[in-house]
PDB file of C-alpha atoms and ligand atoms in Angstrom:
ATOM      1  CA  UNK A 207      11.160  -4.474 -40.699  1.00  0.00           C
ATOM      2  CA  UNK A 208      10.347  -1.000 -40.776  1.00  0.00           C
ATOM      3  CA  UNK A 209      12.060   0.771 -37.889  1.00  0.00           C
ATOM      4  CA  UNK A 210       8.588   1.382 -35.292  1.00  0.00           C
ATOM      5  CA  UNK A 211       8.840   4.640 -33.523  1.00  0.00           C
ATOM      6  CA  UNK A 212       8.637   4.576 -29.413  1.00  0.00           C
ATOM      7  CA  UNK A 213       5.512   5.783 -27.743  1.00  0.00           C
ATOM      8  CA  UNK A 214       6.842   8.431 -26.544  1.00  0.00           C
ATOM      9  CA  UNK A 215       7.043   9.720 -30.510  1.00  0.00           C
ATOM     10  CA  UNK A 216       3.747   8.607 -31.621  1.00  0.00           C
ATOM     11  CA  UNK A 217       2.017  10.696 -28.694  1.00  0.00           C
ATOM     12  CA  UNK A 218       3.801  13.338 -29.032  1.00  0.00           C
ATOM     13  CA  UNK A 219       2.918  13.264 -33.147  1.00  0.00           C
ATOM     14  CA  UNK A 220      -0.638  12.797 -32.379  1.00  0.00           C
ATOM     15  CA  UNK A 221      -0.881  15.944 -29.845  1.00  0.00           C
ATOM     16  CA  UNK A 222       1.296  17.829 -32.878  1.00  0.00           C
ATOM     17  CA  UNK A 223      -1.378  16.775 -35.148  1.00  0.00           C
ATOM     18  CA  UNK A 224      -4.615  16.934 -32.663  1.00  0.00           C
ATOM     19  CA  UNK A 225      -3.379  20.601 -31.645  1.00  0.00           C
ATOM     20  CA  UNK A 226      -2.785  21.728 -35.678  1.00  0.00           C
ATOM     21  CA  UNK A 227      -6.076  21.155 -36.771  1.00  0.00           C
ATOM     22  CA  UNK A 228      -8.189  20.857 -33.789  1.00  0.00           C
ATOM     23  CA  UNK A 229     -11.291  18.085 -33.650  1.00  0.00           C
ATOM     24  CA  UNK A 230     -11.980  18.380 -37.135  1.00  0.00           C
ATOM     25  CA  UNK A 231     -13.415  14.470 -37.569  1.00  0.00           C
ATOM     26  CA  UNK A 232     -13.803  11.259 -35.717  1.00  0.00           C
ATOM     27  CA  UNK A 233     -11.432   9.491 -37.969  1.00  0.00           C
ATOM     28  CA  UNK A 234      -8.689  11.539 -36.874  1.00  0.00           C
ATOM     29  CA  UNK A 235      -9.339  10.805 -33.710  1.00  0.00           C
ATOM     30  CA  UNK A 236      -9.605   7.334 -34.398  1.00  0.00           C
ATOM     31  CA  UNK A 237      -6.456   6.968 -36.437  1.00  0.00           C
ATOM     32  CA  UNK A 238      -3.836   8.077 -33.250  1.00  0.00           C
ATOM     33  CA  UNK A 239      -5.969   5.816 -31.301  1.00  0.00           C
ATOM     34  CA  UNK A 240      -5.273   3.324 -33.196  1.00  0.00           C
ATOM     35  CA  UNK A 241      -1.181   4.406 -33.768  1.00  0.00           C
ATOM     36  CA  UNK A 242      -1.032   4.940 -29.447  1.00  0.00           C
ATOM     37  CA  UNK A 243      -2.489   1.400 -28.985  1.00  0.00           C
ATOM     38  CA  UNK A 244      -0.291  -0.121 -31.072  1.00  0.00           C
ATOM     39  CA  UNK A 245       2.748   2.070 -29.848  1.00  0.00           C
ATOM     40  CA  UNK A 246       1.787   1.173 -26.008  1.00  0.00           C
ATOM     41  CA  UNK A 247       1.414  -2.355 -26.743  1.00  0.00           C
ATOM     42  CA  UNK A 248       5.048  -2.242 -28.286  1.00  0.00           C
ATOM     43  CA  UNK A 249       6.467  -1.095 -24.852  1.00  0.00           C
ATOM     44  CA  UNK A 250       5.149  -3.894 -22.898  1.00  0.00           C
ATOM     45  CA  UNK A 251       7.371  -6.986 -22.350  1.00  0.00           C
ATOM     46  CA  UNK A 252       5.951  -9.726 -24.346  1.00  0.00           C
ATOM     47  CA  UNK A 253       3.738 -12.654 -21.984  1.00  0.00           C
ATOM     48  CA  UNK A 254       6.478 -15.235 -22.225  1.00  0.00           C
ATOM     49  CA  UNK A 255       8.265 -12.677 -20.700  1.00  0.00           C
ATOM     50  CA  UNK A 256       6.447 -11.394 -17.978  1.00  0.00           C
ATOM     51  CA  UNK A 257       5.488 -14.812 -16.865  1.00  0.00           C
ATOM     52  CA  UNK A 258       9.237 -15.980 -16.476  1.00  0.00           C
ATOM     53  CA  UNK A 259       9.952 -13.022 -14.604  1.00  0.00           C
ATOM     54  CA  UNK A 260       6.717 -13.234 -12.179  1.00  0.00           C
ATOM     55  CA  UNK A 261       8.158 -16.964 -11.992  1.00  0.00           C
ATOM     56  CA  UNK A 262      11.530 -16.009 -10.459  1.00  0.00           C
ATOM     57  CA  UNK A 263       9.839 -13.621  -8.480  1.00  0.00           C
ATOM     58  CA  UNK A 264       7.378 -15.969  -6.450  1.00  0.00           C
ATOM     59  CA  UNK A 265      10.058 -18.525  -7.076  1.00  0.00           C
ATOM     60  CA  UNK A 266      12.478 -16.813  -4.798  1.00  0.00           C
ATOM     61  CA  UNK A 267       9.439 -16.564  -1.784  1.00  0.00           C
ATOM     62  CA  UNK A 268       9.143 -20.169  -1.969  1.00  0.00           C
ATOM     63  CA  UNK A 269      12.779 -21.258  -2.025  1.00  0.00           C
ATOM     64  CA  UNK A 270      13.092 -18.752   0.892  1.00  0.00           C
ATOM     65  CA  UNK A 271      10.026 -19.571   2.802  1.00  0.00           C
ATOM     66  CA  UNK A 272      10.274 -23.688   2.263  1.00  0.00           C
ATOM     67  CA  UNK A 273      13.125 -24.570   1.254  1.00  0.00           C
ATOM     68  CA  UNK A 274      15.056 -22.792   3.286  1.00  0.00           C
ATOM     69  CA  UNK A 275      12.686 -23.364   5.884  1.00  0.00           C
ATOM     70  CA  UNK A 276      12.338 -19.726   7.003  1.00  0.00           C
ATOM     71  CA  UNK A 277       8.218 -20.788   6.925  1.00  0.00           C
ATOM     72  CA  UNK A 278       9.027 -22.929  10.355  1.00  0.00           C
ATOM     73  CA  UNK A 279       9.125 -19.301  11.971  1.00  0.00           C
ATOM     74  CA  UNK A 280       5.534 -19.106  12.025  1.00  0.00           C
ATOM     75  CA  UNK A 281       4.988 -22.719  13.043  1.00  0.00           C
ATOM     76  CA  UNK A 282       6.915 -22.951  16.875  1.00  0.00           C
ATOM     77  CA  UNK A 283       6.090 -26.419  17.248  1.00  0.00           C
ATOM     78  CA  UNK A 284       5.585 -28.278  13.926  1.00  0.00           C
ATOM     79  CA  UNK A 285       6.158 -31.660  13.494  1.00  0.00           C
ATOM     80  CA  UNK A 286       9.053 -31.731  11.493  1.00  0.00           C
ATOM     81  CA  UNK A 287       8.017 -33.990   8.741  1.00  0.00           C
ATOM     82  CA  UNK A 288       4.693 -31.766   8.163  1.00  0.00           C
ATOM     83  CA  UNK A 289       6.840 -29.855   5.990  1.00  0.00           C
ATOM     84  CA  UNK A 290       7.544 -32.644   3.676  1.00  0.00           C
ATOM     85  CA  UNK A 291       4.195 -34.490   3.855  1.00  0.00           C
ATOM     86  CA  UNK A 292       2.596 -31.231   2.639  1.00  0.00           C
ATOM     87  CA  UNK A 293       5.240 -30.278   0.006  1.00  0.00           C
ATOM     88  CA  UNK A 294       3.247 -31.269  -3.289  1.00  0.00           C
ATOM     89  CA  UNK A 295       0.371 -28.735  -2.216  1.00  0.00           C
ATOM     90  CA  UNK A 296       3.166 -26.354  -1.541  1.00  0.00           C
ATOM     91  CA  UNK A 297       4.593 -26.653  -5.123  1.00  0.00           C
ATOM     92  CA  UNK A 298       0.302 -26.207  -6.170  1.00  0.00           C
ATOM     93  CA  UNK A 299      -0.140 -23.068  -4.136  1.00  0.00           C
ATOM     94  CA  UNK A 300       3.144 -21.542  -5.756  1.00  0.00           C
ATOM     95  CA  UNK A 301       1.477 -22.206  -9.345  1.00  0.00           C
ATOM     96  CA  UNK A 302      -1.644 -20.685  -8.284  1.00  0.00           C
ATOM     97  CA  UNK A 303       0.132 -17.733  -7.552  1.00  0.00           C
ATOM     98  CA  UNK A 304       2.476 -17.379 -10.467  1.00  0.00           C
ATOM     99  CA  UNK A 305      -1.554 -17.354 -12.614  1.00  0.00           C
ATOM    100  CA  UNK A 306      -2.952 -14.923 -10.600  1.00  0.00           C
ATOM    101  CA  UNK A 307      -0.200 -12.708 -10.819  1.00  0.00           C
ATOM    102  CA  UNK A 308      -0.133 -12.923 -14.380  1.00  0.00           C
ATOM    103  CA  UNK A 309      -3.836 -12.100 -14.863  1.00  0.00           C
ATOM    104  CA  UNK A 310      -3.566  -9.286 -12.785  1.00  0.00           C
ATOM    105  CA  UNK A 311      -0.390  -8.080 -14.470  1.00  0.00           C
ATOM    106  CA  UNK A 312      -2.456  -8.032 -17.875  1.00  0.00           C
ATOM    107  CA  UNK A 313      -5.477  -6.234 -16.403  1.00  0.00           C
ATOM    108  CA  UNK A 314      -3.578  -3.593 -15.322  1.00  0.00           C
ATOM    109  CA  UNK A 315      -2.170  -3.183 -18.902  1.00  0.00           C
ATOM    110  CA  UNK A 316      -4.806  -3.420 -20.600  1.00  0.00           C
ATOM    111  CA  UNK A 317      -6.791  -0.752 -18.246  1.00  0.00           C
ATOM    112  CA  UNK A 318      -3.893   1.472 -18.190  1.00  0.00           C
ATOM    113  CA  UNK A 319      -4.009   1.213 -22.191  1.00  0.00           C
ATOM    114  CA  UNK A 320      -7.822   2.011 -22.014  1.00  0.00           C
ATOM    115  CA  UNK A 321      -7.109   4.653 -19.825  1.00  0.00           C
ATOM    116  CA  UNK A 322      -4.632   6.191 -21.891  1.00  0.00           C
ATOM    117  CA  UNK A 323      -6.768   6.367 -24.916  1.00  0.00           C
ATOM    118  CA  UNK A 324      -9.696   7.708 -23.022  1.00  0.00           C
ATOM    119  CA  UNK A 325      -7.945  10.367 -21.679  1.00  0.00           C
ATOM    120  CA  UNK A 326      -6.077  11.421 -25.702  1.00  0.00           C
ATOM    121  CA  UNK A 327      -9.753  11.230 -26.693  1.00  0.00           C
ATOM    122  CA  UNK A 328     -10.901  13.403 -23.900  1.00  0.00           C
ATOM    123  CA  UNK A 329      -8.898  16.034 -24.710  1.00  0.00           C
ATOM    124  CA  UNK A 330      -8.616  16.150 -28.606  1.00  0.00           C
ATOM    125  CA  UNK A 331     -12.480  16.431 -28.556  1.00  0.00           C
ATOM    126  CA  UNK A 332     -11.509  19.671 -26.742  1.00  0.00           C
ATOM    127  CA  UNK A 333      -9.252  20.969 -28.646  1.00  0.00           C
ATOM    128  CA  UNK A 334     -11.439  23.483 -31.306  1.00  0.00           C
ATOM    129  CA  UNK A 335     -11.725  22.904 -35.287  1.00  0.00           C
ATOM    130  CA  UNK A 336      -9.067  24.297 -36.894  1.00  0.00           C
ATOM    131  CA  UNK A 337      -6.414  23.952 -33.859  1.00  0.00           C
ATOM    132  CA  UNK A 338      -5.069  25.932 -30.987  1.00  0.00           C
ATOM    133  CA  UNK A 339      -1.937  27.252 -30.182  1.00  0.00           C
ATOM    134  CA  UNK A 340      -2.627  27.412 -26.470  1.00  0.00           C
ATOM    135  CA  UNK A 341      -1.563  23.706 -25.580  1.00  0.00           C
ATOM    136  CA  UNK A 342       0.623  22.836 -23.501  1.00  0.00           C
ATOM    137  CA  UNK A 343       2.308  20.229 -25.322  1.00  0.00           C
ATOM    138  CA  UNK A 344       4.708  18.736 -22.681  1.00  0.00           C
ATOM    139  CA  UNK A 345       1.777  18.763 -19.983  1.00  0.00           C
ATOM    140  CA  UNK A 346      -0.929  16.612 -22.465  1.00  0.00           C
ATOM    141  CA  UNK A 347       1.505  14.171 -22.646  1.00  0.00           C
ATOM    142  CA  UNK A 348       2.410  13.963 -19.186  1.00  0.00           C
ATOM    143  CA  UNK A 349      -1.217  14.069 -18.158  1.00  0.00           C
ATOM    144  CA  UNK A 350      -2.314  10.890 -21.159  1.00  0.00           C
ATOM    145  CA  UNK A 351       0.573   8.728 -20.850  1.00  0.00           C
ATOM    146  CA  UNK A 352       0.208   8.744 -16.654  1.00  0.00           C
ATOM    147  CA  UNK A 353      -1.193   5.805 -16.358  1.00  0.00           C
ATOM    148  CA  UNK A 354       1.488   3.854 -18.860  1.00  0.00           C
ATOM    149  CA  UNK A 355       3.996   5.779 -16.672  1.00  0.00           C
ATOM    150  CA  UNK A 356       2.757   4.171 -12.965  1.00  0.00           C
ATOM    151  CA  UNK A 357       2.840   0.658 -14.767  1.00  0.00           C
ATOM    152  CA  UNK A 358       6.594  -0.469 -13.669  1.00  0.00           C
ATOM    153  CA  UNK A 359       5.264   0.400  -9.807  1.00  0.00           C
ATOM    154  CA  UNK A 360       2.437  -1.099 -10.389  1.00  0.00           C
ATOM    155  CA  UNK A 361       3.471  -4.326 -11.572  1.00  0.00           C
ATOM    156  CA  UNK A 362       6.031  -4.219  -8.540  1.00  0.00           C
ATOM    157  CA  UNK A 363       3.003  -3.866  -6.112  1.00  0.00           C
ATOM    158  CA  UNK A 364       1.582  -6.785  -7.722  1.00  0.00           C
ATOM    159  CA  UNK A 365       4.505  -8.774  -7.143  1.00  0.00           C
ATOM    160  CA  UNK A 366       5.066  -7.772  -3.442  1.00  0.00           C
ATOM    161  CA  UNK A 367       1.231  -8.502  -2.686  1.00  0.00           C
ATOM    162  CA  UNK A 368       1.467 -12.230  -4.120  1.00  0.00           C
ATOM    163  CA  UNK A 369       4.651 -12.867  -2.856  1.00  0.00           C
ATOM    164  CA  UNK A 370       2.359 -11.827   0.514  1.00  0.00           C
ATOM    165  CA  UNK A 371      -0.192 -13.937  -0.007  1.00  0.00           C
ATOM    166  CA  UNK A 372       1.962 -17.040  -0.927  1.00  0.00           C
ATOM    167  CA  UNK A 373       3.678 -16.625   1.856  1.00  0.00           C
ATOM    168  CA  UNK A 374       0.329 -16.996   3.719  1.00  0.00           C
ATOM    169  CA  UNK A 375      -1.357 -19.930   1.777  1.00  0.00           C
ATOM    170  CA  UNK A 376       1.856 -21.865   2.275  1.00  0.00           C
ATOM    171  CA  UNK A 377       1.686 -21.379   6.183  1.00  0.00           C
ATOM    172  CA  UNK A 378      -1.941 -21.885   6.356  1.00  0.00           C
ATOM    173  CA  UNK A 379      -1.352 -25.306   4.019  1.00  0.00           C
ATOM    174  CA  UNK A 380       0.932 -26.503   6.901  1.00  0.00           C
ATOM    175  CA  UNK A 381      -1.000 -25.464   9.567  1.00  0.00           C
ATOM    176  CA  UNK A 382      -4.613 -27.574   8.200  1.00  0.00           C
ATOM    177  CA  UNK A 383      -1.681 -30.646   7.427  1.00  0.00           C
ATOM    178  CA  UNK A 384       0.278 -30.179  10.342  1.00  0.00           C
ATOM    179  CA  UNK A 385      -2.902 -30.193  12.828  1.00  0.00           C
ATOM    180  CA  UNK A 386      -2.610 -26.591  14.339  1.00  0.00           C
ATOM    181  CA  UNK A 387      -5.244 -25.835  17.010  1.00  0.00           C
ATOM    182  CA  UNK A 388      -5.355 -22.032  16.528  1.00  0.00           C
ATOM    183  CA  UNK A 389      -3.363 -19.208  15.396  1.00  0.00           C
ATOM    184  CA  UNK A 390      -2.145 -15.846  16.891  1.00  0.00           C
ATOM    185  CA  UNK A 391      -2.741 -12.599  14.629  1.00  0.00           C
ATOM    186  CA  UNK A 392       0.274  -9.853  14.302  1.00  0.00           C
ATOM    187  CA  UNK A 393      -0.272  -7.150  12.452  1.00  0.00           C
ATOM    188  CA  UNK A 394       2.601  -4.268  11.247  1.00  0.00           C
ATOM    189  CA  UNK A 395       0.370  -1.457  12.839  1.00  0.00           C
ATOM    190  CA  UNK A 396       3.586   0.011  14.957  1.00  0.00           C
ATOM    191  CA  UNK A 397       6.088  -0.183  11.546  1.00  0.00           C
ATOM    192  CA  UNK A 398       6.369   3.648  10.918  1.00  0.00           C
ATOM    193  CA  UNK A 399       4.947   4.395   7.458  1.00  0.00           C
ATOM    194  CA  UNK A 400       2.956   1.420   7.325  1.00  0.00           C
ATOM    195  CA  UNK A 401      -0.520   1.803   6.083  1.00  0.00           C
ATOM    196  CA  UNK A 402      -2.361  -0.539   8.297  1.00  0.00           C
ATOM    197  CA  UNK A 403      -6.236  -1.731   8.222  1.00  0.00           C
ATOM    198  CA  UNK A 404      -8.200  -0.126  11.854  1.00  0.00           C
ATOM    199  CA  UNK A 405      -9.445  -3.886  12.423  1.00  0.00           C
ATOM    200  CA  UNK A 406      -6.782  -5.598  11.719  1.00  0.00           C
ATOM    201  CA  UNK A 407      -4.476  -3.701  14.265  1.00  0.00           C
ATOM    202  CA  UNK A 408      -7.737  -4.257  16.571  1.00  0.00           C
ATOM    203  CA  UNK A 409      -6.713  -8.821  16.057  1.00  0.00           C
ATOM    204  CA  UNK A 410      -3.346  -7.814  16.277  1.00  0.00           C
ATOM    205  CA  UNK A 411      -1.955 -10.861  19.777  1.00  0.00           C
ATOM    206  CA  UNK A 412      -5.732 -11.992  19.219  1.00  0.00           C
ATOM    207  CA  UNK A 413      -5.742 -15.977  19.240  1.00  0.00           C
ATOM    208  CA  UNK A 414      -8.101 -17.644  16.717  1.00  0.00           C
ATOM    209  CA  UNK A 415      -9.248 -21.046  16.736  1.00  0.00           C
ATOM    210  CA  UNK A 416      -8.612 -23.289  14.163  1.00  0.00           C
ATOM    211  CA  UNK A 417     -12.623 -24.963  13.474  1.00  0.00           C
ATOM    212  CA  UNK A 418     -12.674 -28.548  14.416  1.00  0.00           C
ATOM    213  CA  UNK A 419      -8.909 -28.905  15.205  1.00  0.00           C
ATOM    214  CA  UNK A 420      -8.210 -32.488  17.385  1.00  0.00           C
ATOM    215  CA  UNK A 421      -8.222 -30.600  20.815  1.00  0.00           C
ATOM    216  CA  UNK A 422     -11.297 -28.799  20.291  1.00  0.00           C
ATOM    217  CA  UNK A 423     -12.797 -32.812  18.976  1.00  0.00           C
ATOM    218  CA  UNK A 424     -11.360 -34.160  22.514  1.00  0.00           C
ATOM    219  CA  UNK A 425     -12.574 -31.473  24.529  1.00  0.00           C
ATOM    220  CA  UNK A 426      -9.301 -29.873  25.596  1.00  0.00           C
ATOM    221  CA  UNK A 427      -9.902 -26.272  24.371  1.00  0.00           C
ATOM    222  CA  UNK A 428     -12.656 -24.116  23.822  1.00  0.00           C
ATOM    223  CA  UNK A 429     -12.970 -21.110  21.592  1.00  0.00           C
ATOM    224  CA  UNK A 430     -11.578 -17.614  22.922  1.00  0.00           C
ATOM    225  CA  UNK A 431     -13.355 -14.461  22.514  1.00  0.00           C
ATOM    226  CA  UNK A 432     -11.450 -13.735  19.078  1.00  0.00           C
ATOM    227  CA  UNK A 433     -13.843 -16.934  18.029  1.00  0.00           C
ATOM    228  CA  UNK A 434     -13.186 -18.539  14.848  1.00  0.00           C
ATOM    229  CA  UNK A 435     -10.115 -18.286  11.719  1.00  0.00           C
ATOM    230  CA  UNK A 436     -12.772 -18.963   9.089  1.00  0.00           C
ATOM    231  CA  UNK A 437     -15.009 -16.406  10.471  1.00  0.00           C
ATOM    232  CA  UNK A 438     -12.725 -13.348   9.603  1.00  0.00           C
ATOM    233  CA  UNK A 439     -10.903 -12.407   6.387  1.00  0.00           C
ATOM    234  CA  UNK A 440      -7.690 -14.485   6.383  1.00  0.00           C
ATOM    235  CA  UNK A 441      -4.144 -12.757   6.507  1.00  0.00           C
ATOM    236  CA  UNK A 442      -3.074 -10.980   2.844  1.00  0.00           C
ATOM    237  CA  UNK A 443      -6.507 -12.042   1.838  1.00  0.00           C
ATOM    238  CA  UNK A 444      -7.320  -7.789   1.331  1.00  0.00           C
ATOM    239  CA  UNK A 445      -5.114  -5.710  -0.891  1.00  0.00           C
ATOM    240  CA  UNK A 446      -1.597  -4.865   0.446  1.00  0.00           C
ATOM    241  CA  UNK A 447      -2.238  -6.881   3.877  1.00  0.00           C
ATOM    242  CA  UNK A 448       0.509  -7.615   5.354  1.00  0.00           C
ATOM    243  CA  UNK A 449      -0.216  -9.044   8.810  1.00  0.00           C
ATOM    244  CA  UNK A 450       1.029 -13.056   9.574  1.00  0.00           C
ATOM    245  CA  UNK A 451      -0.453 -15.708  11.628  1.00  0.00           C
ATOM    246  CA  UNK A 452       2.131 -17.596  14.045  1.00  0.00           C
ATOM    247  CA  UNK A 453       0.440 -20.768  14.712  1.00  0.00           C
ATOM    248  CA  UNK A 454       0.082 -22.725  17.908  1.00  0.00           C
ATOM    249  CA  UNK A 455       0.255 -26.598  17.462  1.00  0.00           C
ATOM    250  CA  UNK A 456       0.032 -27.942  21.605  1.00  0.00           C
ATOM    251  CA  UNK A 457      -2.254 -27.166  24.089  1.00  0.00           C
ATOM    252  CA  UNK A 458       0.110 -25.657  26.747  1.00  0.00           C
ATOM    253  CA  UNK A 459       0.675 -23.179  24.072  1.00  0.00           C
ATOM    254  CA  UNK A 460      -2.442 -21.702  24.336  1.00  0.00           C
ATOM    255  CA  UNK A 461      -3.786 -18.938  26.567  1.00  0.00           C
ATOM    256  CA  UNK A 462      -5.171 -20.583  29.543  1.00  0.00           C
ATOM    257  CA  UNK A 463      -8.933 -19.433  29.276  1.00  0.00           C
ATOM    258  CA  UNK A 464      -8.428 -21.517  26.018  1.00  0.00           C
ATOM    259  CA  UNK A 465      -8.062 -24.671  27.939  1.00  0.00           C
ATOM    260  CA  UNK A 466     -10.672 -26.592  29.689  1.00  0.00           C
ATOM    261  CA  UNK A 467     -10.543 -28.156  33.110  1.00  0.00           C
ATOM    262  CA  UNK A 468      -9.869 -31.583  30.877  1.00  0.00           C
ATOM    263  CA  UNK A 469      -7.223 -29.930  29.006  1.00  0.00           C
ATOM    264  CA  UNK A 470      -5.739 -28.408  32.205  1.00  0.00           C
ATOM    265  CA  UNK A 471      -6.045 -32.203  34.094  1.00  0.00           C
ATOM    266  CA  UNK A 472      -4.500 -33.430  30.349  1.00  0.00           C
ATOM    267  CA  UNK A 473      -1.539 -30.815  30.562  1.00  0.00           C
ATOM    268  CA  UNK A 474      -0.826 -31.929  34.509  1.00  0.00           C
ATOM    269  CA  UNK A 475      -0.760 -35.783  33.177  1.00  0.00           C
ATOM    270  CA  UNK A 476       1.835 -34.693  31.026  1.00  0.00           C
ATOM    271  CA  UNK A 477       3.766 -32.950  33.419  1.00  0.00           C
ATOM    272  CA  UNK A 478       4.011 -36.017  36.251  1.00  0.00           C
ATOM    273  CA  UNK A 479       5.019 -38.299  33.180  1.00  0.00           C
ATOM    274  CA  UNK A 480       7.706 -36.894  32.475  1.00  0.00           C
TER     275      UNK A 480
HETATM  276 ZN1   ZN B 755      -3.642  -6.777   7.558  1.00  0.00          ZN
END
């Protein structure tokens, strides 16, 4: 096999070429297009690849969240065999994840490619017939390959996000099996640096209810002025969210306008029997 120069050489031959003789055709044009797809495509780890790494990545969130049991953190007062009864939709979440991350990871190629080519285009069609010898060489090629550059960070971002939002479909799995009654919102807002969302620092200590939960069926609780889970977006359901739900599983953990006067007579029962 021929050896297949880096993209970094067939850019820099097509602005040599581009700035030589200027937009004298389309098929000139055409042809590097052609060379810098093919080069950018060669820098990319093949799918196989990118897959098994995405793999270990959310793998390593779920052995840390589940099986290490680090998940219980947001659950004070889980059944302890919820966990295991809810294991095999675990295990389904996790692949869910590992998919989504992959077709995200091959948008952002394939715009970033598009991208790239759009912006070579955009500026041979500038460049006069006949060539200039007022381009900036280095610049042009900092300025087309940019968004093949921001890839790596990208892909990381990808990765941090899922491993985000597994972490909260896992939680939220045990919380529907385990028979949580509502949930308490925390948001990052007072991490320095962090880039939080205006409403979500607004539900940050806000209690939501979880709809039709057992003590809401019996009458023990009512909903608090945060209302409803399902009627606001779910933690690291929007980009980059990073808030958590801890999630309340008895009624004496709830906020006492939460609990009705049946609920309060139900919590005093409690108390005398034991
Ligand atoms: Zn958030």
């Amino acid at each position: 096999m021929p050896k297949q120069n880096s993209f970094y050489d067939v850019l820099s031959a097509a602005i040599r070429d581009v700035a030589d003789h200027g937009y004298d055709s389309a098929a000139r044009i055409a042809y590097w297009q052609e060379e810098i797809r093919k080069a950018a495509e060669r820098t990319m780890s093949p799918p196989h690849v990118m897959e098994r790494m995405l793999r270990e990545a959310l793998a390593a969130v779920y052995r840390r969240m589940v099986e290490k049991g680090q998940i219980v953190n947001l659950h004070p007062g889980v059944a302890r065999f919820t966990l295991e009864r809810v294991k095999p939709q675990l295990r389904a979440e996790l692949d869910r994840r590992i998919l989504a991350s992959a077709d995200l990871i091959k948008l952002n190629r394939k715009q970033a490619i598009e991208k790239t080519l759009q912006r070579f285009a955009g500026w041979s069609t500038s460049i006069p017939k006949g060539g200039s010898d007022a381009v900036d060489k280095r610049e042009t090629k900092d300025e087309i390959r940019k968004s093949l550059a921001s890839l790596p960070f990208q892909d990381r971002r990808v990765l941090i996000d899922q491993g985000h939002k597994l972490t909260a479909a896992i939680s939220q799995t045990i919380a529907e099996g385990g028979g949580a009654i509502a949930g308490i919102w925390h948001s990052n807002w007072k991490q320095p640096g962090y880039d939080y969302r205006e409403d979500h620092k607004e539900r940050d200590g806000q209690v939501y209810t979880l709809r039709g939960n057992w003590a809401q069926d019996r009458g023990l609780m009512k909903v608090g002025d945060a209302g409803y889970y399902d009627e606001i977006t779910a933690v690291g359901q929007e980009p980059f969210c990073r808030c958590r739900m801890t999630w309340l599983y008895h009624l004496r953990q709830l906020p006492d306008d939460m609990i009705t006067a049946k609920g309060r007579g139900e919590l005093a029962d409690i108390r005398v029997a034991s």
